[in-house]
Amino acid sequence: MSGVAEISQVEDSVRELLVDVLGVDAEQAAEMESDTPLFGALPELDSMAVAGLLTEMEDRLEIMIDDEDVDGELFETFGSLVEFTAGKLEEGA
Amino acid sequence: MRHLTYSWADRDEQLLTCGPDGAEQRILFVPPLFDEMNRVRRTLVEAMRILGDTGISSTLPDLPGCNESQAKLEDQSLEDWRDAITAAAKAIDATQTFSVRGGALIDDGPALPTIRLSPAKGKSLLNMLVRTRIVGDKEAGVTTTAEALRTEAENGSVELAGHNISALMWNGLETAEIPDGSDAALLKPADVDGSALWLRAEPQHDPAMAAGLAEMLAKGSAAS
């Protein structure tokens, strides 16, 4: 998973998740860039929301996430979440 | 809006009911489980009010161990909840059920026509509970594993996201599949002008979704 088109697809799925799961405003999600902070910056994102987001990611993207991966750091920025998701999709491919 | 009760395991549990006495259509709402119930309760109750205004009766029961119930959550299993829903359906002589998320795991006891909104697998609900605990602990600098939590449950009960879960509940969730309901109608949030309110960190109210739900349920009950 290195093509530009593929990464932008992953970005779109992650944006969709943030909107659907957290109720983030669609415009706000569209403006997110890889260094946009998430955890600690989005009031919607508490520990329960992190758990919900991961579980919904598994269901929608058909990936498996180990509990060891579950970490606030993963949600530090929009970019870190996209990178994690792309990695998981690649593992499953 | 009135409070009726149903009796289960020697206790009276609440049945929040809306709509005229003697209504021909009596819908039993089977609520989502754990935190998800709190997050959609307001929108569900609003849908019940709208249904009541159109002459349809609907009832939202407390599951034993939840909401106003005096029973302990750690004493409950999914089987208990299925039985409780069956008892609640009997108490109001329900003509159909409407289940939301994890409610679909326990809605098959009364064997009535059913509509399900975004049914959730037990395993997903359990993962969410376990992860909430793991992430919360991690923030506090404590490393917790799912195995350790499971062992704790087996030794009595384990607190997950504010809920005391017994080993029986843990195992039940781990293996629970949505019961076969080939005639169950499936709804997605988009079908009722809504969104996945049950996933929101802050409970939100969605009047459009309440109206959409009421409309869909009224249609469903008219067809049955």
mmCIF file of C-alpha atoms in Angstrom, chain A:
data_model
loop_
_atom_site.group_PDB
_atom_site.id
_atom_site.type_symbol
_atom_site.label_atom_id
_atom_site.label_comp_id
_atom_site.label_asym_id
_atom_site.label_seq_id
_atom_site.Cartn_x
_atom_site.Cartn_y
_atom_site.Cartn_z
ATOM 1 C CA MET A 1 0.000 0.000 0.000
ATOM 2 C CA SER A 2 2.162 2.863 -1.179
ATOM 3 C CA GLY A 3 0.316 4.412 -4.111
ATOM 4 C CA VAL A 4 -1.017 7.933 -3.619
ATOM 5 C CA ALA A 5 -4.492 6.906 -4.735
ATOM 6 C CA GLU A 6 -4.617 4.129 -2.137
ATOM 7 C CA ILE A 7 -3.558 6.360 0.733
ATOM 8 C CA SER A 8 -6.204 8.888 -0.198
ATOM 9 C CA GLN A 9 -8.762 6.077 -0.119
ATOM 10 C CA VAL A 10 -7.654 5.143 3.378
ATOM 11 C CA GLU A 11 -7.853 8.812 4.383
ATOM 12 C CA ASP A 12 -11.412 8.930 3.116
ATOM 13 C CA SER A 13 -12.420 5.827 5.089
ATOM 14 C CA VAL A 14 -10.834 7.254 8.226
ATOM 15 C CA ARG A 15 -12.664 10.557 7.722
ATOM 16 C CA GLU A 16 -15.912 8.666 7.266
ATOM 17 C CA LEU A 17 -15.284 6.799 10.520
ATOM 18 C CA LEU A 18 -14.584 10.009 12.431
ATOM 19 C CA VAL A 19 -17.824 11.504 11.142
ATOM 20 C CA ASP A 20 -19.984 8.400 11.713
ATOM 21 C CA VAL A 21 -18.511 7.187 14.964
ATOM 22 C CA LEU A 22 -17.539 10.387 16.734
ATOM 23 C CA GLY A 23 -20.022 12.765 15.165
ATOM 24 C CA VAL A 24 -17.190 15.009 13.946
ATOM 25 C CA ASP A 25 -18.458 17.656 11.571
ATOM 26 C CA ALA A 26 -18.004 16.503 7.942
ATOM 27 C CA GLU A 27 -16.320 19.784 6.958
ATOM 28 C CA GLN A 28 -13.946 19.565 9.880
ATOM 29 C CA ALA A 29 -13.045 16.008 8.871
ATOM 30 C CA ALA A 30 -12.484 17.041 5.262
ATOM 31 C CA GLU A 31 -9.962 19.670 6.357
ATOM 32 C CA MET A 32 -7.866 17.259 8.414
ATOM 33 C CA GLU A 33 -4.268 16.836 7.338
ATOM 34 C CA SER A 34 -1.707 14.322 8.464
ATOM 35 C CA ASP A 35 -0.415 16.545 11.280
ATOM 36 C CA THR A 36 -3.881 17.469 12.575
ATOM 37 C CA PRO A 37 -3.939 16.374 16.233
ATOM 38 C CA LEU A 38 -6.733 14.019 17.303
ATOM 39 C CA PHE A 39 -6.322 12.533 20.780
ATOM 40 C CA GLY A 40 -6.460 15.333 23.323
ATOM 41 C CA ALA A 41 -7.591 17.795 20.646
ATOM 42 C CA LEU A 42 -10.982 16.300 19.754
ATOM 43 C CA PRO A 43 -13.313 16.399 22.753
ATOM 44 C CA GLU A 44 -15.303 13.591 21.128
ATOM 45 C CA LEU A 45 -12.347 11.220 21.417
ATOM 46 C CA ASP A 46 -12.239 9.729 24.920
ATOM 47 C CA SER A 47 -11.077 6.242 25.862
ATOM 48 C CA MET A 48 -14.478 4.722 25.211
ATOM 49 C CA ALA A 49 -14.632 6.413 21.818
ATOM 50 C CA VAL A 50 -11.191 5.014 20.978
ATOM 51 C CA ALA A 51 -12.522 1.539 21.755
ATOM 52 C CA GLY A 52 -15.625 2.164 19.668
ATOM 53 C CA LEU A 53 -13.633 3.498 16.761
ATOM 54 C CA LEU A 54 -11.299 0.494 16.691
ATOM 55 C CA THR A 55 -14.143 -1.994 16.866
ATOM 56 C CA GLU A 56 -16.037 -0.211 14.112
ATOM 57 C CA MET A 57 -12.844 -0.130 12.002
ATOM 58 C CA GLU A 58 -12.569 -3.896 12.324
ATOM 59 C CA ASP A 59 -16.165 -4.403 11.258
ATOM 60 C CA ARG A 60 -16.099 -2.000 8.322
ATOM 61 C CA LEU A 61 -12.633 -2.583 6.919
ATOM 62 C CA GLU A 62 -12.497 -6.273 7.792
ATOM 63 C CA ILE A 63 -9.203 -5.980 9.626
ATOM 64 C CA MET A 64 -8.076 -7.462 12.939
ATOM 65 C CA ILE A 65 -6.655 -5.214 15.615
ATOM 66 C CA ASP A 66 -4.649 -6.681 18.510
ATOM 67 C CA ASP A 67 -5.352 -5.313 21.939
ATOM 68 C CA GLU A 68 -1.633 -4.528 22.247
ATOM 69 C CA ASP A 69 -2.058 -2.061 19.390
ATOM 70 C CA VAL A 70 -4.715 -0.189 21.286
ATOM 71 C CA ASP A 71 -2.992 2.984 22.327
ATOM 72 C CA GLY A 72 -3.750 6.682 22.520
ATOM 73 C CA GLU A 73 -0.578 7.308 20.481
ATOM 74 C CA LEU A 74 -2.175 5.701 17.505
ATOM 75 C CA PHE A 75 -4.725 8.479 17.601
ATOM 76 C CA GLU A 76 -2.207 11.270 18.115
ATOM 77 C CA THR A 77 -2.686 12.747 14.665
ATOM 78 C CA PHE A 78 -4.891 12.129 11.675
ATOM 79 C CA GLY A 79 -1.750 10.924 9.872
ATOM 80 C CA SER A 80 -0.855 8.341 12.538
ATOM 81 C CA LEU A 81 -4.345 6.856 12.381
ATOM 82 C CA VAL A 82 -4.285 6.704 8.573
ATOM 83 C CA GLU A 83 -0.850 5.081 8.634
ATOM 84 C CA PHE A 84 -1.984 2.472 11.163
ATOM 85 C CA THR A 85 -5.091 1.710 9.130
ATOM 86 C CA ALA A 86 -3.114 1.410 5.875
ATOM 87 C CA GLY A 87 -0.691 -0.972 7.617
ATOM 88 C CA LYS A 88 -3.532 -3.141 8.864
ATOM 89 C CA LEU A 89 -5.129 -3.243 5.421
ATOM 90 C CA GLU A 90 -1.824 -4.315 3.939
ATOM 91 C CA GLU A 91 -1.433 -7.090 6.531
ATOM 92 C CA GLY A 92 -4.858 -8.403 5.625
ATOM 93 C CA ALA A 93 -4.251 -8.177 1.849
#
